[in-house]
Coordinates of C-alpha atoms and ligand atoms in Angstrom, one line a residue:
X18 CA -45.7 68.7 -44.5
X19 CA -42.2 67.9 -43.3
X20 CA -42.0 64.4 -41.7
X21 CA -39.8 65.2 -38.2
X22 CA -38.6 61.2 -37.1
X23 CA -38.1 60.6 -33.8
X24 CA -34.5 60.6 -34.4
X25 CA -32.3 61.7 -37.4
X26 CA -28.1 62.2 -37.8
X27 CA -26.8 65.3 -39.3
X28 CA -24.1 65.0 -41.9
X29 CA -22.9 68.2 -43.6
X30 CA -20.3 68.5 -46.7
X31 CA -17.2 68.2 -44.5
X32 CA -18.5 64.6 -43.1
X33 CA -18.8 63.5 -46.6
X34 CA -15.4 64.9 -47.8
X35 CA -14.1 62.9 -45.0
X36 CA -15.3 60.0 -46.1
X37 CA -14.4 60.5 -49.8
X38 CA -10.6 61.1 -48.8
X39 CA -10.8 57.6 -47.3
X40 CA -12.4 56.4 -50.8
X41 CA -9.5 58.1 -52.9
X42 CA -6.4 57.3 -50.9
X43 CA -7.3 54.7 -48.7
X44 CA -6.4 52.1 -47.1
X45 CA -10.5 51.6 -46.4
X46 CA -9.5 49.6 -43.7
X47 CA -7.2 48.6 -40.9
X48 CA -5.3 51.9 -41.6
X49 CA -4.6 54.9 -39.5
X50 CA -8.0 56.5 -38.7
X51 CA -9.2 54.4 -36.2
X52 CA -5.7 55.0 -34.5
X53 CA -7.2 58.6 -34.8
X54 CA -10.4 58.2 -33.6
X55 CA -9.8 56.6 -30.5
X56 CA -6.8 59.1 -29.7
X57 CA -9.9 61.5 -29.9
X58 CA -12.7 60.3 -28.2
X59 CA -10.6 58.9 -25.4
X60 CA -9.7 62.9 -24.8
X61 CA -13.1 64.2 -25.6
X62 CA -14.0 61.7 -22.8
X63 CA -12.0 61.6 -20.6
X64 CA -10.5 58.3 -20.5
X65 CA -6.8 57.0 -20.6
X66 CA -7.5 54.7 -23.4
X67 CA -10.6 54.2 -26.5
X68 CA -11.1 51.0 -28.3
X69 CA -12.9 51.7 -31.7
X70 CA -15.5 48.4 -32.8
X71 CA -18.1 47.7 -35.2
X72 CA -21.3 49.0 -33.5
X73 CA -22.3 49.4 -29.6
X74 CA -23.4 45.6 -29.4
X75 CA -19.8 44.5 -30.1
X76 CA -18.6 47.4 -27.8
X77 CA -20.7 45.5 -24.8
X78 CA -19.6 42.2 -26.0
X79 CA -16.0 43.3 -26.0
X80 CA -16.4 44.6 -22.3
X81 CA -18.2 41.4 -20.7
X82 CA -15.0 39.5 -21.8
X83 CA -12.6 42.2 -20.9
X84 CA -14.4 41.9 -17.6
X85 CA -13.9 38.2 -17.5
X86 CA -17.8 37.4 -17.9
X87 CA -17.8 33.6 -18.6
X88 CA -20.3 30.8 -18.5
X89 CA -21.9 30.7 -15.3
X90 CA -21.8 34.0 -14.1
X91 CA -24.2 36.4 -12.9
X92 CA -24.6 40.1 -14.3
X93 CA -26.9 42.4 -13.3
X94 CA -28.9 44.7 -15.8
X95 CA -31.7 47.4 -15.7
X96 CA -34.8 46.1 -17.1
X97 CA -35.5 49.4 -19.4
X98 CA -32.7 48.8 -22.1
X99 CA -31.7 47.9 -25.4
X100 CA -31.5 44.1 -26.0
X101 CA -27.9 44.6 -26.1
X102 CA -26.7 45.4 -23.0
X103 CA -27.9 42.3 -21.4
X104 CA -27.6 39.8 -24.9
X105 CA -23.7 40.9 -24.1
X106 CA -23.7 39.0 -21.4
X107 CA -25.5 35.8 -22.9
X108 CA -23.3 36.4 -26.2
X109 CA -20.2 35.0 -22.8
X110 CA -22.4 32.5 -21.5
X111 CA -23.1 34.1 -18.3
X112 CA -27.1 34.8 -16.8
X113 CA -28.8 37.7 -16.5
X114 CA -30.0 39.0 -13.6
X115 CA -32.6 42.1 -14.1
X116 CA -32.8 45.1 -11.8
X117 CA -35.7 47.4 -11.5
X118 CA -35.9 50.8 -12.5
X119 CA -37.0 54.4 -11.3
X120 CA -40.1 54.4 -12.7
X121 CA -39.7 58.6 -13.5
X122 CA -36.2 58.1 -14.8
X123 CA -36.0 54.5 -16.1
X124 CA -32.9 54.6 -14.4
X125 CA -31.5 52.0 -12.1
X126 CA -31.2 52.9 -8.7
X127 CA -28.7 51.9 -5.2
X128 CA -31.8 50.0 -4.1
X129 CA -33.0 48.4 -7.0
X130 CA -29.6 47.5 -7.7
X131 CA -29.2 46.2 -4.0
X132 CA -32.7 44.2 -4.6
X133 CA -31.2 42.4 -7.5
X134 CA -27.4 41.8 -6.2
X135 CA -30.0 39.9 -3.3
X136 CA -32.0 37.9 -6.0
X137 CA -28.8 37.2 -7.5
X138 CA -27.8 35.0 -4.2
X139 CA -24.5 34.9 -4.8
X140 CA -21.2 36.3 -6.7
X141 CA -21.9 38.7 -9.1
X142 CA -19.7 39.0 -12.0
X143 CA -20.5 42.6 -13.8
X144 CA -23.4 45.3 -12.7
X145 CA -24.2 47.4 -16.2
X146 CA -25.8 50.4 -15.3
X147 CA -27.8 52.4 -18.5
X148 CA -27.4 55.8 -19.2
X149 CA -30.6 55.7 -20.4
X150 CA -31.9 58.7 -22.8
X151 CA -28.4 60.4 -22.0
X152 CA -29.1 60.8 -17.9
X153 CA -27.6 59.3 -15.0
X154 CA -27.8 59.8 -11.2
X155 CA -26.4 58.1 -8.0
X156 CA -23.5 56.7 -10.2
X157 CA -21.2 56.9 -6.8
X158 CA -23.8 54.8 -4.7
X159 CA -24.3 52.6 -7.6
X160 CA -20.4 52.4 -8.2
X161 CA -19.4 51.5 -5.0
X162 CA -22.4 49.1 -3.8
X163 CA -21.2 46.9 -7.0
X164 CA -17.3 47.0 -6.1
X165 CA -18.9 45.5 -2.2
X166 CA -20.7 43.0 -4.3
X167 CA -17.2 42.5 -6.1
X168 CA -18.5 42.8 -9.2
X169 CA -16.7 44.8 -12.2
X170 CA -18.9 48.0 -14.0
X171 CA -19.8 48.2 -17.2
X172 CA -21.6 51.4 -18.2
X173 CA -23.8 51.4 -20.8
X174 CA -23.1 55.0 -22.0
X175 CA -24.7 53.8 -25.6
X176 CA -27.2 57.3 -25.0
X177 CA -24.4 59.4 -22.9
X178 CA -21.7 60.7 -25.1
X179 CA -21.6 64.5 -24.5
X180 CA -23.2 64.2 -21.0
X181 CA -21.7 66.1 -18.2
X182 CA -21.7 64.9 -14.5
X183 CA -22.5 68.0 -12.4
X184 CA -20.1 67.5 -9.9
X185 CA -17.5 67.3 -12.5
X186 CA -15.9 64.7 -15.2
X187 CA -18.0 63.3 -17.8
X188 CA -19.8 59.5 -18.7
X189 CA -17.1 57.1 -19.5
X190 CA -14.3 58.8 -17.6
X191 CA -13.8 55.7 -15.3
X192 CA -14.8 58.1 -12.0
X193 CA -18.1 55.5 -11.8
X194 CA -17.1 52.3 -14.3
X195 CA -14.4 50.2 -15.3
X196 CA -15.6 50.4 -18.8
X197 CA -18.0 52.2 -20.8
X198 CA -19.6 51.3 -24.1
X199 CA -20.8 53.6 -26.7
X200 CA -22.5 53.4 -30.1
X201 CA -22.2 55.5 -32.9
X202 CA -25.7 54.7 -35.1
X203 CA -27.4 57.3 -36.8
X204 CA -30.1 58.1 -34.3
X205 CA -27.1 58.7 -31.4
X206 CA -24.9 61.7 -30.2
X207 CA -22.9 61.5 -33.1
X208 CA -23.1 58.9 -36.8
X209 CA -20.5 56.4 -37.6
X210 CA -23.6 54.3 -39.7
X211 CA -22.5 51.5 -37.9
X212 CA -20.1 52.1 -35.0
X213 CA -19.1 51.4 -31.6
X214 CA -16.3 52.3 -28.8
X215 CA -15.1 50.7 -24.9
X216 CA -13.4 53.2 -23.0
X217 CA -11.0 52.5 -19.9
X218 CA -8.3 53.5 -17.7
X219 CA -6.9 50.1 -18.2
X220 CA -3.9 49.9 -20.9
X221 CA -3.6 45.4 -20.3
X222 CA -7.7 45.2 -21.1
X223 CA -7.9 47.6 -23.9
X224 CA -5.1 45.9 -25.6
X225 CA -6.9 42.7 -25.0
X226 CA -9.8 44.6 -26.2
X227 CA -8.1 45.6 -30.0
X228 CA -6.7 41.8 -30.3
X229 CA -10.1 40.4 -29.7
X230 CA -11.8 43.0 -32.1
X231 CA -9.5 41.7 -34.9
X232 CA -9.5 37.9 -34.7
X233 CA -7.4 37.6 -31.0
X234 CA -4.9 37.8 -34.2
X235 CA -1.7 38.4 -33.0
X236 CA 1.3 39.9 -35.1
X237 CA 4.1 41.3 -32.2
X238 CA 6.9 38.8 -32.4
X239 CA 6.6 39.7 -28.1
X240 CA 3.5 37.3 -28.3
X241 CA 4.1 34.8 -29.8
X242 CA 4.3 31.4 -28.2
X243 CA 4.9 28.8 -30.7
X244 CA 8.5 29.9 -31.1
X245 CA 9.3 26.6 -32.8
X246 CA 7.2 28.0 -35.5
X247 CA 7.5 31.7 -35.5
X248 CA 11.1 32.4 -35.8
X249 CA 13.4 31.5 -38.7
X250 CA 17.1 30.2 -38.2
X251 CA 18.7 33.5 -36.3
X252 CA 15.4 33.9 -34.3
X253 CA 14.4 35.8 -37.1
X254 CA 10.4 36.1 -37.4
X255 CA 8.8 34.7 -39.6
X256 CA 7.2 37.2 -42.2
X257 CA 4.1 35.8 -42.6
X258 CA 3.3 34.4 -39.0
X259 CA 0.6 35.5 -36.5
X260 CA -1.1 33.6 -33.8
X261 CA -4.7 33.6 -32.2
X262 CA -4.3 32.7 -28.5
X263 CA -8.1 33.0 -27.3
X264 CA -11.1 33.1 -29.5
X265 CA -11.5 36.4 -31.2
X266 CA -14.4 38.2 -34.0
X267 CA -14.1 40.2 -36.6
X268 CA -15.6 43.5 -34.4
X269 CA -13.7 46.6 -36.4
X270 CA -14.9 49.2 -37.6
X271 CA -13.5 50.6 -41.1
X272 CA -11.6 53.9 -41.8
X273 CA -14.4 55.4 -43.4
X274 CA -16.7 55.1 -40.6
X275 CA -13.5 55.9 -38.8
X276 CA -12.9 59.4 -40.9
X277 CA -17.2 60.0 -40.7
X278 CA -16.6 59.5 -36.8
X279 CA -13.7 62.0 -36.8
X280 CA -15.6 64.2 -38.6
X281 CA -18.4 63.9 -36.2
X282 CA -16.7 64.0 -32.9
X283 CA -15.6 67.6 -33.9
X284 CA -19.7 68.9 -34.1
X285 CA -20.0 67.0 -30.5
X286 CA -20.6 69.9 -28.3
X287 CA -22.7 72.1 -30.5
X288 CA -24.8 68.7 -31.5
X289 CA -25.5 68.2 -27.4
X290 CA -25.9 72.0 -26.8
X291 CA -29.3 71.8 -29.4
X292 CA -30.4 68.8 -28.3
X293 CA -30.2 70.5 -24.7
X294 CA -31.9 73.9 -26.0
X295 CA -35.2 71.3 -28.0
X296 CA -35.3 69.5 -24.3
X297 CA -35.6 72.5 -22.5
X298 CA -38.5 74.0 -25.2
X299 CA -40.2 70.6 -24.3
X300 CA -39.9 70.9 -20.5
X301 CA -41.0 74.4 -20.7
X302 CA -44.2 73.8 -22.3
X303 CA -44.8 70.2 -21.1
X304 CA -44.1 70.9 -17.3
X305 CA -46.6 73.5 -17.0
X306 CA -49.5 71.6 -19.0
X307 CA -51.6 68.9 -17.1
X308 CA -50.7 66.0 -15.6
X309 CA -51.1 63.5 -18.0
X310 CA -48.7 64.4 -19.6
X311 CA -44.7 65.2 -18.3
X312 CA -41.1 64.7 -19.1
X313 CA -39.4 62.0 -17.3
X314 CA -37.6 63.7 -14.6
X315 CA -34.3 65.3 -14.6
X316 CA -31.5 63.5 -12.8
X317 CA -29.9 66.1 -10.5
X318 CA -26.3 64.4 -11.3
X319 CA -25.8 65.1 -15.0
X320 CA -26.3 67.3 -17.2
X321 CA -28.0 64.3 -19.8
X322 CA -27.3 64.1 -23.8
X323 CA -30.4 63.8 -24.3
X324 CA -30.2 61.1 -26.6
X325 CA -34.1 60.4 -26.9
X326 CA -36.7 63.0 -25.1
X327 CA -39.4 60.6 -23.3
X328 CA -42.7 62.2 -22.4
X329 CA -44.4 60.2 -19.5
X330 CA -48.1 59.6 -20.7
X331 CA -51.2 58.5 -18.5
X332 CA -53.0 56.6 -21.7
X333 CA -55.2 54.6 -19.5
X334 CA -56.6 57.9 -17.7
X335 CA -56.8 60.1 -20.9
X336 CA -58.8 57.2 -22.3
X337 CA -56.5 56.7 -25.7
X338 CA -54.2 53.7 -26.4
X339 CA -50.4 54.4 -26.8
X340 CA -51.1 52.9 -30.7
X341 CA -53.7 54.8 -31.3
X342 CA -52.0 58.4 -30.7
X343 CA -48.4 57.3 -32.1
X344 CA -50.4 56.7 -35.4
X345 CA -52.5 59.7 -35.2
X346 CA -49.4 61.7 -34.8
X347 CA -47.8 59.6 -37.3
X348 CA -50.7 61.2 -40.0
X349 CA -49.7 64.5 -38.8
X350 CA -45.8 64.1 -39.8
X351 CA -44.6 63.2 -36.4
X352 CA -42.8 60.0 -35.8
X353 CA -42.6 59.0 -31.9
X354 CA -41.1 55.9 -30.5
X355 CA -41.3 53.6 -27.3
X356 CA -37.8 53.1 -25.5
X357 CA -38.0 50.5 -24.1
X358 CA -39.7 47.3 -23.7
X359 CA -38.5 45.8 -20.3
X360 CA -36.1 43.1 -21.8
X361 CA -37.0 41.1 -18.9
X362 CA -40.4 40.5 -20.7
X363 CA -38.7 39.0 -23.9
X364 CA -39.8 35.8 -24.8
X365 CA -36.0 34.4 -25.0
X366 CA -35.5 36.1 -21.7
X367 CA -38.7 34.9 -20.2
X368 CA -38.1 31.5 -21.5
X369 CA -35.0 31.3 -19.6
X370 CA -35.7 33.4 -16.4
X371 CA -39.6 32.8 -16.9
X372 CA -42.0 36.1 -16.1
X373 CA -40.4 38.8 -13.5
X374 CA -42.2 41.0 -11.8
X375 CA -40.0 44.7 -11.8
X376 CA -42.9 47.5 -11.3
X377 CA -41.2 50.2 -11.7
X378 CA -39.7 49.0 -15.2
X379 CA -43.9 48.2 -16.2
X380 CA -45.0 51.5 -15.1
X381 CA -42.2 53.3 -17.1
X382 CA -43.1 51.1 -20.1
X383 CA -46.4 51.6 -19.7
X384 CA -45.9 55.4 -20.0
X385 CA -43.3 55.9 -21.9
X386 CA -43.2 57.8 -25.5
X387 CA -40.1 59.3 -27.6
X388 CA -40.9 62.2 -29.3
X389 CA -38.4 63.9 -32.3
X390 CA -35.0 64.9 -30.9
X391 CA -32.1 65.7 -33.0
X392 CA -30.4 68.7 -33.8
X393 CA -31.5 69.6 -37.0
X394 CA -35.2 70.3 -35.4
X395 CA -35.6 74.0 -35.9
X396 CA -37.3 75.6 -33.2
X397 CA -40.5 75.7 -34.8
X398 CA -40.8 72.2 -35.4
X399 CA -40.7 71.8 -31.6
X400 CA -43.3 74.1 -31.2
X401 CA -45.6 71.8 -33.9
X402 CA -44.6 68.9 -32.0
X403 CA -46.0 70.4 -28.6
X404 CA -49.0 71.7 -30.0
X405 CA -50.0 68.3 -31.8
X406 CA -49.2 66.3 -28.4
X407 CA -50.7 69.0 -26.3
X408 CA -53.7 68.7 -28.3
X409 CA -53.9 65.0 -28.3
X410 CA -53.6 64.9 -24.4
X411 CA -56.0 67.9 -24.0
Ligands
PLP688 C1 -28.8 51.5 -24.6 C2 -28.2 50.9 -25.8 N1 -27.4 49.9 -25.7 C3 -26.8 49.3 -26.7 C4 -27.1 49.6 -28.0 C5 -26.5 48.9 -29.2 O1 -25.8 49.7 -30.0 P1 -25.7 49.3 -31.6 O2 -27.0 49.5 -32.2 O3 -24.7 50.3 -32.1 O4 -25.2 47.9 -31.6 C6 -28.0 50.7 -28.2 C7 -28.4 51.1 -29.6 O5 -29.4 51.0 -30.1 C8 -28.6 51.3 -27.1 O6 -29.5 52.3 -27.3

């Protein structure tokens, strides 16, 4: 029996011969292909400028500070996330501040975001709406009720990259953010291993951006500040001087994820247009079975990515725990997953915020269940999914 994961890259010949150029003519790093890759995704997307990093952590990490996120300020975050998105904010010393969520959508919404710019009492720094499971919706309202509160956007567009808005545009084009953060792991839209991206329509920040993925180090003669120290007799520079102005991290990513990312970004649009096709063969059957279970519901602004499919699951009123039927499908080959735990309820989040009380972000926790999405699913391993679930919730 064919284990089907929840989620699962695809990498065909041409990937690895990608990769394998890199290995035999190098440089493996710091050479042209993440010059490349940004040129790409940046038109793929949308935006004016990409900033290639090590993973979608550093990509969020990299934002808060192009943002200007320091100690002391105030961010706001949807409760139903990845521990990154609000850990980027602590990793620049500022405080979380947790919105609710829609509790059919996960998403944050205009008024749980206006409910938490209250709680926050006071400036707030950066709001960092998640395109959670590849959907968003009211990203207008949203946008603009954060610019009132003065605050700069942050997308979190780790789920969205191949999402459509349907009013035109796309996730990370700067219509609704001022940047957007992606990650390229195996489970997302497309595989870098390890990789991660900021977009923006702001030249100044993403240069910022490329010095602080690489040390703040600091080559351009047009830089420099010690000049006492940079130039030679002749104002001449210095061959081997550079100069770190701010502190920086070692955040790159390497040509070979580069060339593998390359490589990927070119299967975009027929990756999304399956993932699209196995959502719609869930919906089909799921919709019209009872009302335990049901897909999360469609935002009517995007067309989503459909990073992860979440099924919405009464457990308490069809009497079985969420444990008991993610193993019993395990047994049957079908691996399922819970996105997310509200990070509100993490005990280093708790610790510091102690317990919150966001209902909509329980319920969708409560409910929640990933089952397998990824393009390589054939259509009838959609159909055994359905049928094992259906049976299970019978
Ligand atoms: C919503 C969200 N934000 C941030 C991240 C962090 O990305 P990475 O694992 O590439 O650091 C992830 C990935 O798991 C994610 O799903």
């Amino acid at each position: 029996m064919k284990f089907l994961p929840y989620g699962q890259h695809s990498i065909d010949d041409d990937d690895i011969a990608s990769v394998v150029d890199v290995l035999k003519t190098g440089p493996l790093t710091s050479g042209p292909k993440a010059d490349e890759f940004e040129k790409l995704l940046a038109t793929v997307i949308g935006a004016e400028e990409a900033v290639v990093c090590s993973n979608g952590t550093t990509a969020l990490h990299l934002a808060c500070l192009a943002a200007g996120v320091r100690s002391g300020d105030v961010a706001i975050v949807p409760a139903i996330t990845f521990l990154s998105t609000a850990n980027a904010v602590r990793m620049c010393g500022g405080d979380v501040v947790f919105a609710d969520v829609c509790p059919a959508t996960g998403l944050m919404t205009p008024e749980t975001l206006s409910a938490a710019i209250k709680r926050a009492g006071g400036d707030v720094k950066a709001v960092l709406p998640v395109h959670l499971n590849g959907q968003s919706q009211y990203m207008g309202e949203i946008y603009q009720l954060a610019k009132e509160a003065g605050a700069e956007v942050i997308t979190d567009c780790c789920h969205a990259l191949g999402a459509d808005y349907q009013a035109g545009g796309k996730p990370g084009d700067g219509q609704f953010e001022d940047f957007a953060c992606y990650s390229f792991h195996p489970v997302k839209s497309i595989a870098m291993g390890e990789g991660g991206a900021v977009t923006t329509n702001d030249p100044e920040a993403a240069r910022r951006m490329r010095h602080l993925r690489s040390h703040d180090l600091r080559r351009d003669g047009a830089d420099w500040r010690r000049k006492e120290a940079a130039f030679d007799q002749g104002d001449s520079e210095n061959p081997w001087y550079y100069e770190m102005q701010e502190l920086g991290y070692n955040y790159r990513a390497n040509d070979l994820q580069c060339a593998l990312g390359i490589s990927q970004l070119g299967k975009l649009g027929p990756f999304v247009e399956r993932r699209r096709q196995i959502a719609d063969l869930y919906a089909g059957a799921l919709s019209a079975s009872s009302n335990k279970i049901r897909p999360i519901d469609r935002s009517k602004d995007c067309e989503s990515a459909w990073h992860l499919y979440p099924v919405l699951i009464d457990f308490a009123e069809l009497g079985i725990s969420r444990a008991k039927m993610m193993k019993a499908l395990q047994s049957k080959g079908i691996g399922t997953q819970v996105h997310y735990i509200p990070v509100s309820d993490q005990p280093y989040y708790q610790e510091l915020y102690g317990r919150q009380e966001l209902p909509g972000a329980a319920e969708y926790y409560a409910k929640a269940l990933s089952l397998p999405m990824y393009p390589a699913l054939s259509d009838d391993d959609v159909r055994r999914v359905i049928a094992e679930i259906l049976e299970l919730t019978a």
